[in-house]
Amino acid sequence: MSTESNAVEANFDGLVGPTHNYAGLALGNVASAKNAELPSNPREAALQGLAKMKALADLGLAQGVLPPQERPHIPTLKKLGFSGRDGEVLARVHREAPGLLAAMSSASAMWTANAATVSPSADTADGCVHFTPANLATHLHRAIEPETTSRALQATFKSEKHFRHHAPLPATPQLGDEGAANHTRFCSEYGAPGLELFVYGLGADNEPKPEKYPARQTRAAGEAVMRLHRLDPSYSYHAQQKPEAVDAGVFHNDVIAVGNRELLLYHEQAFVDAKPVKAWLRQRLRGRTPVFVEIKTADVSIEDAVTSYLFNSQLICTPDGQMWLVCAHECADNENVWRAIQRIVDDPENPIAGAKVFDLRQSMRNGGGPACLRLRVVLTPAERAAVNPKTWVDNALYTQLDAWIRKHYRDRLVLADLADPQLLEESRTALDALTQILGLGSLYDFQR
Ligand code: SUG
């Protein structure tokens, strides 16, 4: 079991893949629709993500990295009847079904907040860390991620003594699961038993539903994950996201709320009803008094929240126990949002000491902010020691990955490039080299 004082919350960020592009694939994600068909810069995207990882590692946080996936995904195209050599498969799908080629080419695995839901050993009945990869059932380009994600998580968290890996839930919209983006853990210290909040868009038949956009996360999925992870139901809570917010572009709860330790920072319109969530936290949180920071619509509209990704900031604790808000540059660019951040930082009633601003514009143009890019995993010292050592970001790994990106990534990509067999070849060469750097074994199944 965890000892309360020395467990850490590690962040595992997704390394942006070589085919990062803007294809307008994500229904209900305003940035994805707005930037569709814009040229992308995969090299810059990967370097921006890596810079955030390095900065958090430099602050003394445990920072890991999770690998990109093979794209375009030839195995799925073959399952869909495109046969022949890889070049022929690409030419035919480009000609006959260009939308399908785009779906098979997204670097969306970078958003590891959607990789899985993770419960720390302090919360689970068997004292193991539990992982359930998200099925990402509502979007084709994301539904092809879980198979490789499962393998990547198993290669990273290998020890059977410490880690339990579940299969993704059956991939149907009734069990739609988008992982940690809709899951928040509260605690007094990371190693102490905590509270797990599951937020869903689609619940029972008599509950309200969004009308314009899909509710990607279901209550049934949160309940299944709670059972699989052997959580205590009285320390778990399932809350509904406000359907109007989903229809305004809040496709995950982490676009409208973020929590850390005893703190919940949320928008007035995040939940159908925030009151019982707060009452549950007040009643159940042990060791600290919960702190609620509610942002009013009058100060930050939902539209401002969606364009700035204020609530997709990471809330982190540095080793001295100070709490920081890690936000996207778009927050500093938006007057209302920046004012709200200044107010939060100046308010002695909450523990947030300051904001750290990052340029993640390449990912942001696809609706992926700081918190989307990371999967949080609380680890005791023994669990931390059992993680694949090659995934921890330190100066040496940073230097290696920086050189790897500069060597293998293009600095411009448009949708027509996705049919270029040379891009597939370059990506595979890059992933082969990464397999060595990160010690990934046989994660990728392409033949070269
Ligand atoms: O699933 N965007 C992703 C962004 C995921 C953000 N994750 C969190 N909020 N945790 C999505 O909507 C856009 C791809 C494109 O259009 O090319 C995309 O998939």
PDB file of C-alpha atoms and ligand atoms in Angstrom, residues 21-27 29 32-33 106 108 111 113-114 136 139 141-142 178 181 216 251-252 254-255 309 312 366-369 371-373, ligand 1:
ATOM      1  CA  ASN A  21      -2.389  17.230 -39.314  1.00  0.00           C
ATOM      2  CA  TYR A  22      -5.648  19.179 -39.353  1.00  0.00           C
ATOM      3  CA  ALA A  23      -8.448  17.095 -40.864  1.00  0.00           C
ATOM      4  CA  GLY A  24     -11.544  18.396 -39.069  1.00  0.00           C
ATOM      5  CA  LEU A  25     -12.320  14.923 -37.763  1.00  0.00           C
ATOM      6  CA  ALA A  26     -13.715  15.658 -34.325  1.00  0.00           C
ATOM      7  CA  LEU A  27     -17.424  16.480 -34.228  1.00  0.00           C
ATOM      8  CA  ASN A  29     -14.596  20.052 -31.101  1.00  0.00           C
ATOM      9  CA  SER A  32     -10.793  20.843 -35.014  1.00  0.00           C
ATOM     10  CA  ALA A  33     -13.627  22.112 -37.247  1.00  0.00           C
ATOM     11  CA  SER A 106      -4.420  11.334 -37.285  1.00  0.00           C
ATOM     12  CA  SER A 108      -4.533  11.843 -32.061  1.00  0.00           C
ATOM     13  CA  TRP A 111      -3.784  13.329 -26.284  1.00  0.00           C
ATOM     14  CA  ALA A 113      -5.702  12.168 -21.247  1.00  0.00           C
ATOM     15  CA  ASN A 114      -7.859  10.007 -23.536  1.00  0.00           C
ATOM     16  CA  LEU A 136     -12.885   6.132 -27.857  1.00  0.00           C
ATOM     17  CA  HIS A 139     -14.901   8.722 -33.547  1.00  0.00           C
ATOM     18  CA  HIS A 141      -9.882   8.112 -36.001  1.00  0.00           C
ATOM     19  CA  ARG A 142      -9.751   7.646 -32.228  1.00  0.00           C
ATOM     20  CA  GLU A 178     -12.807   8.739 -23.288  1.00  0.00           C
ATOM     21  CA  ALA A 181     -10.376  13.458 -19.626  1.00  0.00           C
ATOM     22  CA  ARG A 216     -18.733  11.043 -25.847  1.00  0.00           C
ATOM     23  CA  PHE A 251     -16.624  17.652 -25.683  1.00  0.00           C
ATOM     24  CA  HIS A 252     -14.769  16.444 -22.566  1.00  0.00           C
ATOM     25  CA  ASP A 254     -11.454  18.586 -18.966  1.00  0.00           C
ATOM     26  CA  VAL A 255     -12.475  21.464 -21.251  1.00  0.00           C
ATOM     27  CA  TYR A 309      -8.779  26.123 -22.796  1.00  0.00           C
ATOM     28  CA  ASN A 312      -7.623  22.383 -19.736  1.00  0.00           C
ATOM     29  CA  ASN A 366      -6.915  20.486 -32.928  1.00  0.00           C
ATOM     30  CA  GLY A 367      -8.530  21.164 -29.554  1.00  0.00           C
ATOM     31  CA  GLY A 368      -5.732  19.615 -27.485  1.00  0.00           C
ATOM     32  CA  GLY A 369      -4.465  21.724 -24.559  1.00  0.00           C
ATOM     33  CA  ALA A 371      -4.116  18.672 -19.838  1.00  0.00           C
ATOM     34  CA  CYS A 372      -5.152  16.734 -22.969  1.00  0.00           C
ATOM     35  CA  LEU A 373      -1.513  15.928 -23.613  1.00  0.00           C
TER      36      LEU A 373
HETATM   37  O1  SUG B   1     -10.682  13.860 -29.634  1.00  0.00           O
HETATM   38  N1  SUG B   1      -8.956  16.256 -31.501  1.00  0.00           N
HETATM   39  C1  SUG B   1      -9.084  15.524 -30.262  1.00  0.00           C
HETATM   40  C2  SUG B   1      -8.690  16.390 -29.102  1.00  0.00           C
HETATM   41  C3  SUG B   1      -8.660  15.609 -27.831  1.00  0.00           C
HETATM   42  C4  SUG B   1      -8.504  16.500 -26.623  1.00  0.00           C
HETATM   43  N2  SUG B   1      -8.455  15.747 -25.455  1.00  0.00           N
HETATM   44  C5  SUG B   1      -8.953  16.140 -24.255  1.00  0.00           C
HETATM   45  N3  SUG B   1      -9.804  17.109 -24.145  1.00  0.00           N
HETATM   46  N4  SUG B   1      -8.621  15.468 -23.209  1.00  0.00           N
HETATM   47  C6  SUG B   1     -10.512  15.002 -30.067  1.00  0.00           C
HETATM   48  O2  SUG B   1     -11.443  15.771 -30.346  1.00  0.00           O
HETATM   49  C7  SUG B   1      -8.900  16.477 -33.934  1.00  0.00           C
HETATM   50  C8  SUG B   1      -8.278  15.741 -35.093  1.00  0.00           C
HETATM   51  C9  SUG B   1      -8.469  16.427 -36.402  1.00  0.00           C
HETATM   52  O3  SUG B   1      -9.481  17.081 -36.615  1.00  0.00           O
HETATM   53  O4  SUG B   1      -7.574  16.319 -37.284  1.00  0.00           O
HETATM   54  C10 SUG B   1      -9.029  15.631 -32.681  1.00  0.00           C
HETATM   55  O5  SUG B   1      -9.189  14.440 -32.777  1.00  0.00           O
END
